PDB file of C-alpha atoms in Angstrom:
ATOM      1  CA  MET A1116     -24.739  14.868  10.393  1.00  0.00           C
ATOM      2  CA  ALA A1117     -22.952  14.603   7.025  1.00  0.00           C
ATOM      3  CA  VAL A1118     -26.275  15.179   5.258  1.00  0.00           C
ATOM      4  CA  MET A1119     -26.630  18.519   7.071  1.00  0.00           C
ATOM      5  CA  SER A1120     -22.972  19.560   6.757  1.00  0.00           C
ATOM      6  CA  PRO A1121     -22.438  23.196   5.762  1.00  0.00           C
ATOM      7  CA  SER A1122     -19.112  22.557   3.982  1.00  0.00           C
ATOM      8  CA  PHE A1123     -17.019  19.903   2.253  1.00  0.00           C
ATOM      9  CA  GLU A1124     -14.412  20.126   5.021  1.00  0.00           C
ATOM     10  CA  THR A1125     -17.070  19.170   7.564  1.00  0.00           C
ATOM     11  CA  VAL A1126     -18.050  16.175   5.445  1.00  0.00           C
ATOM     12  CA  LEU A1127     -14.426  15.031   5.343  1.00  0.00           C
ATOM     13  CA  THR A1128     -14.149  15.371   9.124  1.00  0.00           C
ATOM     14  CA  LEU A1129     -17.288  13.315   9.634  1.00  0.00           C
ATOM     15  CA  ARG A1130     -15.998  10.736   7.149  1.00  0.00           C
ATOM     16  CA  LEU A1131     -12.907  10.407   9.341  1.00  0.00           C
ATOM     17  CA  VAL A1132     -15.175   9.655  12.300  1.00  0.00           C
ATOM     18  CA  GLN A1133     -17.037   7.132  10.132  1.00  0.00           C
ATOM     19  CA  GLY A1134     -13.734   5.466   9.302  1.00  0.00           C
ATOM     20  CA  ILE A1135     -12.883   5.094  12.988  1.00  0.00           C
ATOM     21  CA  GLY A1136     -16.249   3.460  13.582  1.00  0.00           C
ATOM     22  CA  ALA A1137     -15.916   1.186  10.563  1.00  0.00           C
ATOM     23  CA  ALA A1138     -12.458   0.076  11.712  1.00  0.00           C
ATOM     24  CA  SER A1139     -13.962  -1.224  14.959  1.00  0.00           C
ATOM     25  CA  THR A1140     -16.184  -3.656  13.056  1.00  0.00           C
ATOM     26  CA  ARG A1141     -13.169  -5.311  11.427  1.00  0.00           C
ATOM     27  CA  VAL A1142     -11.471  -5.687  14.804  1.00  0.00           C
ATOM     28  CA  VAL A1143     -14.607  -7.089  16.449  1.00  0.00           C
ATOM     29  CA  ALA A1144     -15.346  -9.519  13.601  1.00  0.00           C
ATOM     30  CA  THR A1145     -11.939 -11.190  13.675  1.00  0.00           C
ATOM     31  CA  SER A1146     -11.850 -11.107  17.476  1.00  0.00           C
ATOM     32  CA  VAL A1147     -15.180 -12.907  17.774  1.00  0.00           C
ATOM     33  CA  VAL A1148     -13.947 -15.596  15.381  1.00  0.00           C
ATOM     34  CA  ARG A1149     -10.838 -16.079  17.538  1.00  0.00           C
ATOM     35  CA  ASP A1150     -12.938 -16.188  20.730  1.00  0.00           C
ATOM     36  CA  ARG A1151     -15.310 -18.818  19.402  1.00  0.00           C
ATOM     37  CA  PHE A1152     -13.036 -21.010  17.278  1.00  0.00           C
ATOM     38  CA  SER A1153      -9.476 -22.287  17.120  1.00  0.00           C
ATOM     39  CA  GLY A1154      -7.251 -24.263  14.767  1.00  0.00           C
ATOM     40  CA  HIS A1155      -8.764 -25.404  11.490  1.00  0.00           C
ATOM     41  CA  SER A1156     -12.270 -24.382  12.542  1.00  0.00           C
ATOM     42  CA  MET A1157     -11.067 -20.824  13.026  1.00  0.00           C
ATOM     43  CA  ALA A1158      -9.400 -20.856   9.613  1.00  0.00           C
ATOM     44  CA  GLU A1159     -12.633 -22.062   7.990  1.00  0.00           C
ATOM     45  CA  VAL A1160     -14.719 -19.273   9.482  1.00  0.00           C
ATOM     46  CA  MET A1161     -12.003 -16.682   8.933  1.00  0.00           C
ATOM     47  CA  SER A1162     -11.978 -17.563   5.236  1.00  0.00           C
ATOM     48  CA  LEU A1163     -15.656 -16.673   5.002  1.00  0.00           C
ATOM     49  CA  VAL A1164     -15.053 -13.420   6.880  1.00  0.00           C
ATOM     50  CA  ILE A1165     -12.188 -12.488   4.543  1.00  0.00           C
ATOM     51  CA  MET A1166     -14.401 -13.390   1.579  1.00  0.00           C
ATOM     52  CA  LEU A1167     -16.945 -10.797   2.727  1.00  0.00           C
ATOM     53  CA  PHE A1168     -14.227  -8.237   3.459  1.00  0.00           C
ATOM     54  CA  MET A1169     -13.077  -8.594  -0.151  1.00  0.00           C
ATOM     55  CA  ALA A1170     -16.552  -8.659  -1.674  1.00  0.00           C
ATOM     56  CA  ILE A1171     -17.921  -5.511  -0.047  1.00  0.00           C
ATOM     57  CA  PRO A1172     -15.388  -3.041  -1.572  1.00  0.00           C
ATOM     58  CA  VAL A1173     -16.292  -4.440  -4.989  1.00  0.00           C
ATOM     59  CA  LEU A1174     -20.044  -4.240  -4.437  1.00  0.00           C
ATOM     60  CA  ALA A1175     -20.039  -0.898  -2.615  1.00  0.00           C
ATOM     61  CA  PRO A1176     -19.302   1.382  -5.633  1.00  0.00           C
ATOM     62  CA  GLY A1177     -22.173  -0.202  -7.563  1.00  0.00           C
ATOM     63  CA  ALA A1178     -24.523   0.225  -4.619  1.00  0.00           C
ATOM     64  CA  GLY A1179     -23.461   3.847  -4.292  1.00  0.00           C
ATOM     65  CA  GLN A1180     -24.065   4.441  -7.988  1.00  0.00           C
ATOM     66  CA  LEU A1181     -27.579   2.997  -7.715  1.00  0.00           C
ATOM     67  CA  LEU A1182     -28.310   5.326  -4.800  1.00  0.00           C
ATOM     68  CA  LEU A1183     -27.076   8.296  -6.834  1.00  0.00           C
ATOM     69  CA  LEU A1184     -29.294   7.285  -9.746  1.00  0.00           C
ATOM     70  CA  ALA A1185     -32.308   7.109  -7.436  1.00  0.00           C
ATOM     71  CA  GLY A1186     -31.645  10.258  -5.395  1.00  0.00           C
ATOM     72  CA  PRO A1187     -29.207  13.019  -4.365  1.00  0.00           C
ATOM     73  CA  TRP A1188     -25.777  12.458  -2.828  1.00  0.00           C
ATOM     74  CA  GLU A1189     -27.287  12.722   0.642  1.00  0.00           C
ATOM     75  CA  SER A1190     -29.036   9.381   0.036  1.00  0.00           C
ATOM     76  CA  ILE A1191     -25.665   7.596   0.399  1.00  0.00           C
ATOM     77  CA  PHE A1192     -25.201   8.887   3.940  1.00  0.00           C
ATOM     78  CA  ILE A1193     -28.828   8.182   4.824  1.00  0.00           C
ATOM     79  CA  ALA A1194     -28.380   4.582   3.625  1.00  0.00           C
ATOM     80  CA  MET A1195     -25.175   4.242   5.661  1.00  0.00           C
ATOM     81  CA  SER A1196     -26.928   5.565   8.747  1.00  0.00           C
ATOM     82  CA  LEU A1197     -29.803   3.122   8.335  1.00  0.00           C
ATOM     83  CA  ALA A1198     -27.340   0.263   7.803  1.00  0.00           C
ATOM     84  CA  GLY A1199     -25.506   1.252  10.993  1.00  0.00           C
ATOM     85  CA  ILE A1200     -28.756   1.380  12.976  1.00  0.00           C
ATOM     86  CA  PHE A1201     -29.838  -2.024  11.664  1.00  0.00           C
ATOM     87  CA  THR A1202     -26.431  -3.562  12.422  1.00  0.00           C
ATOM     88  CA  GLY A1203     -26.392  -2.058  15.914  1.00  0.00           C
ATOM     89  CA  ILE A1204     -29.838  -3.481  16.706  1.00  0.00           C
ATOM     90  CA  TRP A1205     -28.899  -6.901  15.321  1.00  0.00           C
ATOM     91  CA  VAL A1206     -25.659  -7.007  17.315  1.00  0.00           C
ATOM     92  CA  TYR A1207     -27.442  -5.948  20.510  1.00  0.00           C
ATOM     93  CA  PHE A1208     -29.928  -8.809  20.325  1.00  0.00           C
ATOM     94  CA  ARG A1209     -27.947 -11.501  18.481  1.00  0.00           C
ATOM     95  CA  LEU A1210     -24.245 -11.153  19.347  1.00  0.00           C
ATOM     96  CA  PRO A1211     -23.454 -11.876  22.996  1.00  0.00           C
ATOM     97  CA  GLU A1212     -20.036 -11.150  24.462  1.00  0.00           C
ATOM     98  CA  SER A1213     -17.710 -13.835  23.119  1.00  0.00           C
ATOM     99  CA  LEU A1214     -14.630 -13.163  25.239  1.00  0.00           C
ATOM    100  CA  PRO A1215     -14.362 -15.528  28.244  1.00  0.00           C
ATOM    101  CA  PRO A1216     -14.257 -13.667  31.585  1.00  0.00           C
ATOM    102  CA  LYS A1217     -10.761 -15.012  32.360  1.00  0.00           C
ATOM    103  CA  ASN A1218      -9.361 -13.272  29.240  1.00  0.00           C
ATOM    104  CA  ARG A1219     -10.963  -9.886  29.814  1.00  0.00           C
ATOM    105  CA  ARG A1220      -8.625  -6.970  30.429  1.00  0.00           C
ATOM    106  CA  PRO A1221      -9.259  -3.551  31.951  1.00  0.00           C
ATOM    107  CA  LEU A1222      -9.606  -0.642  29.533  1.00  0.00           C
ATOM    108  CA  THR A1223      -6.551   1.327  30.561  1.00  0.00           C
ATOM    109  CA  ILE A1224      -3.612   2.781  28.664  1.00  0.00           C
ATOM    110  CA  ALA A1225      -1.226   0.455  30.490  1.00  0.00           C
ATOM    111  CA  SER A1226      -3.354  -2.578  29.582  1.00  0.00           C
ATOM    112  CA  VAL A1227      -3.493  -1.559  25.922  1.00  0.00           C
ATOM    113  CA  PHE A1228       0.291  -1.075  25.711  1.00  0.00           C
ATOM    114  CA  GLU A1229       0.839  -4.375  27.498  1.00  0.00           C
ATOM    115  CA  GLY A1230      -1.373  -6.086  24.919  1.00  0.00           C
ATOM    116  CA  PHE A1231       0.640  -4.574  22.070  1.00  0.00           C
ATOM    117  CA  ARG A1232       3.841  -5.688  23.775  1.00  0.00           C
ATOM    118  CA  VAL A1233       2.558  -9.268  23.865  1.00  0.00           C
ATOM    119  CA  VAL A1234       1.682  -9.057  20.175  1.00  0.00           C
ATOM    120  CA  VAL A1235       5.097  -7.718  19.131  1.00  0.00           C
ATOM    121  CA  LYS A1236       7.025 -10.207  21.286  1.00  0.00           C
ATOM    122  CA  ASN A1237       5.364 -13.254  19.769  1.00  0.00           C
ATOM    123  CA  ARG A1238       7.598 -14.042  16.822  1.00  0.00           C
ATOM    124  CA  MET A1239       5.229 -16.325  14.928  1.00  0.00           C
ATOM    125  CA  ALA A1240       2.214 -14.047  15.292  1.00  0.00           C
ATOM    126  CA  PHE A1241       4.081 -10.847  14.441  1.00  0.00           C
ATOM    127  CA  ALA A1242       5.900 -12.379  11.465  1.00  0.00           C
ATOM    128  CA  TYR A1243       2.656 -13.693   9.968  1.00  0.00           C
ATOM    129  CA  GLY A1244       1.091 -10.277  10.558  1.00  0.00           C
ATOM    130  CA  LEU A1245       3.938  -8.653   8.617  1.00  0.00           C
ATOM    131  CA  ALA A1246       3.578 -11.263   5.868  1.00  0.00           C
ATOM    132  CA  GLY A1247      -0.068 -10.239   5.586  1.00  0.00           C
ATOM    133  CA  MET A1248       0.999  -6.596   5.334  1.00  0.00           C
ATOM    134  CA  PHE A1249       3.249  -7.338   2.355  1.00  0.00           C
ATOM    135  CA  MET A1250       0.466  -9.301   0.682  1.00  0.00           C
ATOM    136  CA  PHE A1251      -1.951  -6.405   1.124  1.00  0.00           C
ATOM    137  CA  ALA A1252       0.705  -4.024  -0.216  1.00  0.00           C
ATOM    138  CA  SER A1253       0.787  -6.011  -3.456  1.00  0.00           C
ATOM    139  CA  LEU A1254      -3.001  -5.813  -3.680  1.00  0.00           C
ATOM    140  CA  PHE A1255      -3.087  -2.052  -3.038  1.00  0.00           C
ATOM    141  CA  GLY A1256      -0.346  -1.588  -5.631  1.00  0.00           C
ATOM    142  CA  PHE A1257      -2.572  -3.270  -8.204  1.00  0.00           C
ATOM    143  CA  LEU A1258      -5.686  -1.360  -7.122  1.00  0.00           C
ATOM    144  CA  ASN A1259      -3.827   1.942  -7.573  1.00  0.00           C
ATOM    145  CA  SER A1260      -3.051   1.033 -11.186  1.00  0.00           C
ATOM    146  CA  ALA A1261      -6.016  -1.159 -12.138  1.00  0.00           C
ATOM    147  CA  GLN A1262      -7.861   1.442 -14.217  1.00  0.00           C
ATOM    148  CA  GLN A1263      -4.715   2.540 -16.055  1.00  0.00           C
ATOM    149  CA  ILE A1264      -3.899  -1.091 -16.856  1.00  0.00           C
ATOM    150  CA  TYR A1265      -7.358  -2.209 -17.941  1.00  0.00           C
ATOM    151  CA  VAL A1266      -8.325   0.999 -19.780  1.00  0.00           C
ATOM    152  CA  GLY A1267      -5.018   2.581 -20.784  1.00  0.00           C
ATOM    153  CA  ILE A1268      -3.049  -0.558 -21.724  1.00  0.00           C
ATOM    154  CA  PHE A1269      -5.679  -3.156 -22.638  1.00  0.00           C
ATOM    155  CA  HIS A1270      -8.340  -0.663 -23.856  1.00  0.00           C
ATOM    156  CA  LEU A1271     -11.272  -2.406 -22.154  1.00  0.00           C
ATOM    157  CA  GLY A1272     -13.191   0.861 -21.837  1.00  0.00           C
ATOM    158  CA  PRO A1273     -16.682   0.177 -20.439  1.00  0.00           C
ATOM    159  CA  PHE A1274     -15.722  -3.456 -19.741  1.00  0.00           C
ATOM    160  CA  PHE A1275     -13.240  -2.365 -17.065  1.00  0.00           C
ATOM    161  CA  PRO A1276     -15.756  -2.883 -14.199  1.00  0.00           C
ATOM    162  CA  VAL A1277     -16.529  -6.363 -15.558  1.00  0.00           C
ATOM    163  CA  ALA A1278     -12.867  -7.408 -15.580  1.00  0.00           C
ATOM    164  CA  PHE A1279     -12.322  -5.867 -12.152  1.00  0.00           C
ATOM    165  CA  ALA A1280     -15.359  -7.610 -10.678  1.00  0.00           C
ATOM    166  CA  ALA A1281     -14.358 -10.919 -12.293  1.00  0.00           C
ATOM    167  CA  VAL A1282     -11.031 -10.924 -10.458  1.00  0.00           C
ATOM    168  CA  ALA A1283     -12.743  -9.956  -7.212  1.00  0.00           C
ATOM    169  CA  GLY A1284     -15.238 -12.755  -7.749  1.00  0.00           C
ATOM    170  CA  LEU A1285     -12.408 -15.252  -8.205  1.00  0.00           C
ATOM    171  CA  MET A1286     -10.866 -14.017  -4.964  1.00  0.00           C
ATOM    172  CA  GLY A1287     -14.160 -14.588  -3.180  1.00  0.00           C
ATOM    173  CA  ILE A1288     -14.488 -18.084  -4.628  1.00  0.00           C
ATOM    174  CA  SER A1289     -10.918 -18.857  -3.552  1.00  0.00           C
ATOM    175  CA  SER A1290     -11.665 -17.751  -0.004  1.00  0.00           C
ATOM    176  CA  PHE A1291     -14.814 -19.873   0.023  1.00  0.00           C
ATOM    177  CA  TYR A1292     -12.992 -22.999  -1.116  1.00  0.00           C
ATOM    178  CA  ASN A1293     -10.203 -22.267   1.328  1.00  0.00           C
ATOM    179  CA  SER A1294     -12.765 -22.721   4.087  1.00  0.00           C
ATOM    180  CA  LYS A1295     -13.463 -26.196   2.696  1.00  0.00           C
ATOM    181  CA  MET A1296      -9.847 -27.205   2.043  1.00  0.00           C
ATOM    182  CA  VAL A1297      -8.134 -25.935   5.174  1.00  0.00           C
ATOM    183  CA  ARG A1298      -9.243 -28.861   7.329  1.00  0.00           C
ATOM    184  CA  LEU A1299      -7.856 -31.340   4.782  1.00  0.00           C
ATOM    185  CA  ILE A1300      -4.621 -29.578   3.886  1.00  0.00           C
ATOM    186  CA  GLY A1301      -3.908 -27.297   6.853  1.00  0.00           C
ATOM    187  CA  MET A1302      -3.403 -23.556   7.275  1.00  0.00           C
ATOM    188  CA  ARG A1303       0.346 -23.638   6.872  1.00  0.00           C
ATOM    189  CA  ARG A1304       0.453 -25.861   3.811  1.00  0.00           C
ATOM    190  CA  LEU A1305      -2.230 -23.787   2.093  1.00  0.00           C
ATOM    191  CA  SER A1306      -0.712 -20.397   2.895  1.00  0.00           C
ATOM    192  CA  HIS A1307       2.889 -21.446   2.188  1.00  0.00           C
ATOM    193  CA  GLY A1308       1.916 -23.103  -1.090  1.00  0.00           C
ATOM    194  CA  ALA A1309      -0.164 -20.071  -2.080  1.00  0.00           C
ATOM    195  CA  VAL A1310       2.742 -17.671  -1.503  1.00  0.00           C
ATOM    196  CA  LEU A1311       5.094 -19.863  -3.529  1.00  0.00           C
ATOM    197  CA  ALA A1312       2.527 -20.115  -6.349  1.00  0.00           C
ATOM    198  CA  LEU A1313       2.055 -16.321  -6.257  1.00  0.00           C
ATOM    199  CA  ILE A1314       5.817 -15.815  -6.573  1.00  0.00           C
ATOM    200  CA  LEU A1315       6.018 -18.282  -9.457  1.00  0.00           C
ATOM    201  CA  SER A1316       3.054 -16.883 -11.413  1.00  0.00           C
ATOM    202  CA  SER A1317       4.067 -13.237 -10.895  1.00  0.00           C
ATOM    203  CA  GLY A1318       7.653 -14.124 -11.879  1.00  0.00           C
ATOM    204  CA  MET A1319       6.385 -15.688 -15.102  1.00  0.00           C
ATOM    205  CA  LEU A1320       4.231 -12.661 -15.866  1.00  0.00           C
ATOM    206  CA  LEU A1321       7.150 -10.336 -15.176  1.00  0.00           C
ATOM    207  CA  LEU A1322       9.393 -12.260 -17.582  1.00  0.00           C
ATOM    208  CA  PHE A1323       6.686 -12.148 -20.270  1.00  0.00           C
ATOM    209  CA  SER A1324       6.214  -8.397 -19.803  1.00  0.00           C
ATOM    210  CA  ILE A1325       9.960  -7.651 -19.885  1.00  0.00           C
ATOM    211  CA  HIS A1326      10.491  -9.579 -23.128  1.00  0.00           C
ATOM    212  CA  GLY A1327       7.548  -8.116 -24.993  1.00  0.00           C
ATOM    213  CA  ALA A1328       4.062  -6.700 -24.894  1.00  0.00           C
ATOM    214  CA  VAL A1329       1.666  -8.942 -22.952  1.00  0.00           C
ATOM    215  CA  THR A1330      -1.821  -9.411 -24.347  1.00  0.00           C
ATOM    216  CA  PHE A1331      -4.884  -9.250 -22.123  1.00  0.00           C
ATOM    217  CA  TRP A1332      -5.459 -13.001 -22.557  1.00  0.00           C
ATOM    218  CA  VAL A1333      -2.013 -13.701 -21.138  1.00  0.00           C
ATOM    219  CA  PHE A1334      -2.248 -11.092 -18.390  1.00  0.00           C
ATOM    220  CA  PHE A1335      -5.722 -11.903 -17.095  1.00  0.00           C
ATOM    221  CA  PRO A1336      -5.330 -15.684 -16.460  1.00  0.00           C
ATOM    222  CA  LEU A1337      -2.038 -15.171 -14.646  1.00  0.00           C
ATOM    223  CA  LEU A1338      -3.544 -12.288 -12.652  1.00  0.00           C
ATOM    224  CA  ALA A1339      -6.446 -14.560 -11.714  1.00  0.00           C
ATOM    225  CA  ILE A1340      -3.957 -17.129 -10.389  1.00  0.00           C
ATOM    226  CA  ILE A1341      -2.082 -14.434  -8.459  1.00  0.00           C
ATOM    227  CA  MET A1342      -5.250 -13.064  -6.870  1.00  0.00           C
ATOM    228  CA  SER A1343      -6.553 -16.526  -6.004  1.00  0.00           C
ATOM    229  CA  CYS A1344      -3.241 -17.287  -4.306  1.00  0.00           C
ATOM    230  CA  PHE A1345      -3.534 -13.973  -2.489  1.00  0.00           C
ATOM    231  CA  SER A1346      -6.905 -15.035  -1.065  1.00  0.00           C
ATOM    232  CA  TRP A1347      -5.607 -18.413   0.076  1.00  0.00           C
ATOM    233  CA  ALA A1348      -2.530 -16.858   1.672  1.00  0.00           C
ATOM    234  CA  VAL A1349      -4.205 -13.942   3.447  1.00  0.00           C
ATOM    235  CA  SER A1350      -7.108 -15.986   4.830  1.00  0.00           C
ATOM    236  CA  ASN A1351      -4.747 -18.396   6.559  1.00  0.00           C
ATOM    237  CA  MET A1352      -2.116 -15.823   7.535  1.00  0.00           C
ATOM    238  CA  ASN A1353      -4.716 -13.852   9.478  1.00  0.00           C
ATOM    239  CA  SER A1354      -5.665 -17.011  11.348  1.00  0.00           C
ATOM    240  CA  LEU A1355      -2.044 -17.935  12.021  1.00  0.00           C
ATOM    241  CA  SER A1356      -1.220 -14.427  13.263  1.00  0.00           C
ATOM    242  CA  ILE A1357      -3.905 -14.361  15.968  1.00  0.00           C
ATOM    243  CA  GLU A1358      -3.971 -18.104  16.766  1.00  0.00           C
ATOM    244  CA  PRO A1359      -1.287 -17.873  19.490  1.00  0.00           C
ATOM    245  CA  LEU A1360      -2.766 -14.711  21.036  1.00  0.00           C
ATOM    246  CA  GLY A1361      -6.108 -15.784  22.411  1.00  0.00           C
ATOM    247  CA  GLU A1362      -5.700 -13.775  25.614  1.00  0.00           C
ATOM    248  CA  VAL A1363      -5.180 -10.532  23.643  1.00  0.00           C
ATOM    249  CA  ALA A1364      -7.057 -11.420  20.449  1.00  0.00           C
ATOM    250  CA  ARG A1365      -8.773  -8.029  20.246  1.00  0.00           C
ATOM    251  CA  THR A1366      -5.536  -6.116  20.684  1.00  0.00           C
ATOM    252  CA  ALA A1367      -3.843  -8.417  18.165  1.00  0.00           C
ATOM    253  CA  SER A1368      -6.667  -7.945  15.659  1.00  0.00           C
ATOM    254  CA  SER A1369      -6.444  -4.177  16.056  1.00  0.00           C
ATOM    255  CA  ALA A1370      -2.645  -4.135  15.812  1.00  0.00           C
ATOM    256  CA  PHE A1371      -2.512  -6.330  12.723  1.00  0.00           C
ATOM    257  CA  GLY A1372      -5.371  -4.447  11.100  1.00  0.00           C
ATOM    258  CA  PHE A1373      -3.464  -1.199  11.607  1.00  0.00           C
ATOM    259  CA  ILE A1374      -0.133  -2.621  10.425  1.00  0.00           C
ATOM    260  CA  GLN A1375      -1.589  -4.323   7.365  1.00  0.00           C
ATOM    261  CA  THR A1376      -3.780  -1.408   6.312  1.00  0.00           C
ATOM    262  CA  VAL A1377      -1.341   1.461   6.879  1.00  0.00           C
ATOM    263  CA  GLY A1378       1.747  -0.461   5.764  1.00  0.00           C
ATOM    264  CA  GLY A1379      -0.103  -1.912   2.805  1.00  0.00           C
ATOM    265  CA  VAL A1380      -1.435   1.484   1.707  1.00  0.00           C
ATOM    266  CA  VAL A1381       1.965   3.184   2.017  1.00  0.00           C
ATOM    267  CA  ILE A1382       3.913   0.481   0.160  1.00  0.00           C
ATOM    268  CA  GLY A1383       1.095  -0.153  -2.312  1.00  0.00           C
ATOM    269  CA  GLY A1384       0.775   3.573  -2.967  1.00  0.00           C
ATOM    270  CA  TYR A1385       4.467   3.709  -3.816  1.00  0.00           C
ATOM    271  CA  ILE A1386       4.084   0.757  -6.195  1.00  0.00           C
ATOM    272  CA  GLY A1387       1.153   2.507  -7.845  1.00  0.00           C
ATOM    273  CA  GLN A1388       3.188   5.697  -8.298  1.00  0.00           C
ATOM    274  CA  LEU A1389       5.766   3.707 -10.282  1.00  0.00           C
ATOM    275  CA  PHE A1390       3.264   3.052 -13.081  1.00  0.00           C
ATOM    276  CA  ASN A1391       5.008   3.740 -16.398  1.00  0.00           C
ATOM    277  CA  GLN A1392       2.364   2.785 -18.989  1.00  0.00           C
ATOM    278  CA  THR A1393       3.343  -0.887 -18.638  1.00  0.00           C
ATOM    279  CA  ILE A1394       2.345  -3.680 -16.252  1.00  0.00           C
ATOM    280  CA  ILE A1395       5.970  -4.179 -15.125  1.00  0.00           C
ATOM    281  CA  PRO A1396       5.830  -2.095 -11.888  1.00  0.00           C
ATOM    282  CA  VAL A1397       2.635  -3.779 -10.667  1.00  0.00           C
ATOM    283  CA  VAL A1398       3.822  -7.289 -11.513  1.00  0.00           C
ATOM    284  CA  ALA A1399       7.239  -6.605  -9.986  1.00  0.00           C
ATOM    285  CA  GLY A1400       5.392  -5.391  -6.897  1.00  0.00           C
ATOM    286  CA  TYR A1401       3.540  -8.704  -6.651  1.00  0.00           C
ATOM    287  CA  LEU A1402       6.811 -10.603  -7.015  1.00  0.00           C
ATOM    288  CA  LEU A1403       8.756  -8.527  -4.486  1.00  0.00           C
ATOM    289  CA  MET A1404       5.939  -8.476  -1.917  1.00  0.00           C
ATOM    290  CA  GLY A1405       5.520 -12.230  -2.335  1.00  0.00           C
ATOM    291  CA  ILE A1406       9.220 -12.745  -1.635  1.00  0.00           C
ATOM    292  CA  MET A1407       9.024 -10.487   1.426  1.00  0.00           C
ATOM    293  CA  ALA A1408       6.010 -12.452   2.705  1.00  0.00           C
ATOM    294  CA  LEU A1409       7.923 -15.697   2.167  1.00  0.00           C
ATOM    295  CA  LEU A1410      10.879 -14.370   4.191  1.00  0.00           C
ATOM    296  CA  CYS A1411       8.485 -13.468   7.020  1.00  0.00           C
ATOM    297  CA  ILE A1412       7.042 -16.985   6.925  1.00  0.00           C
ATOM    298  CA  LEU A1413      10.504 -18.525   7.067  1.00  0.00           C
ATOM    299  CA  PHE A1414      11.316 -16.314  10.055  1.00  0.00           C
ATOM    300  CA  ALA A1415       8.092 -17.349  11.790  1.00  0.00           C
ATOM    301  CA  GLU A1416       8.657 -21.054  11.138  1.00  0.00           C
ATOM    302  CA  ASN A1417      12.384 -21.177  11.902  1.00  0.00           C
ATOM    303  CA  GLY A1418      13.281 -21.660   8.247  1.00  0.00           C
ATOM    304  CA  LYS A1419      10.807 -24.479   7.545  1.00  0.00           C
ATOM    305  CA  LEU A1420       7.839 -24.617   5.185  1.00  0.00           C
ATOM    306  CA  PHE A1421       4.783 -26.892   5.048  1.00  0.00           C
ATOM    307  CA  THR A1422       5.058 -27.893   8.696  1.00  0.00           C
ATOM    308  CA  ASP A1423       2.162 -29.545  10.482  1.00  0.00           C
ATOM    309  CA  ASP A1424      -0.519 -27.247  11.871  1.00  0.00           C
ATOM    310  CA  ILE A1425       0.538 -27.609  15.465  1.00  0.00           C
ATOM    311  CA  LEU A1426       0.260 -24.425  17.497  1.00  0.00           C
ATOM    312  CA  ALA A1427       3.686 -23.279  18.631  1.00  0.00           C
ATOM    313  CA  VAL A1428       3.824 -20.054  20.578  1.00  0.00           C
ATOM    314  CA  THR A1429       7.273 -18.754  19.729  1.00  0.00           C
ATOM    315  CA  GLU A1430       8.684 -15.701  21.412  1.00  0.00           C
TER     316      GLU A1430
END
């Protein structure tokens, strides 16, 4: 329908509908993981899912540019339609219902609100969900200023996409290795250690930037550490947030997806607006959001860090 739209406003409206449909795939993906796995196994698979979630936004602009080089703008929407048809057919034949019958809930307004009430009441799940929101806020703050930093401050010019993709690639690698390490180290130890390392590395970078101009070769390695820690933290926080909520995993996935995306965009957008031709606002955003995530973790774990990965449903 977007291909045949008579106006730009119609295209925007249809894009909104596309966004609603795309949001459902994120909810379903994490819900299926929760239905089929638990504990460390869930964290392993969730790491791979998060790795793909992070990789696609990096690859998508390049794919769109290739489509524009090969054809008109309508080719992007045609490709999206074909991808949706292919995915729908694959899901129909290859993805059976993963939710056990005993956990199925009626599709009513009362049932939906009851599911959200369960999510909000569970202290550990909700606190880890909020911690994930603050982590995403730090990421969105960087994304809002990435081009100004790479091009305006470090003068990378045409090498900006290379530097941007390199960081995204490191995030993907971190998520992949998280899936291998989580069984040995544990979700809590990995995520807690990653948040502490993110706070330390962003604090160091902030001190360097306050006391003088930071070169690209100082900024980039520390940013790589920060983003790798982000991947380790978020992969395990998502698992920890829905681990105690198996009976309402879909509602929990939807609620946390909404909280993390909307909250992250709003806070991250504010961080991006603070850009002042230096890296200080972005780095300070990483530091502050890391501290906020740490406070959420401490609230979830009753003030303790690096505890054993024993499921404790805390209300």
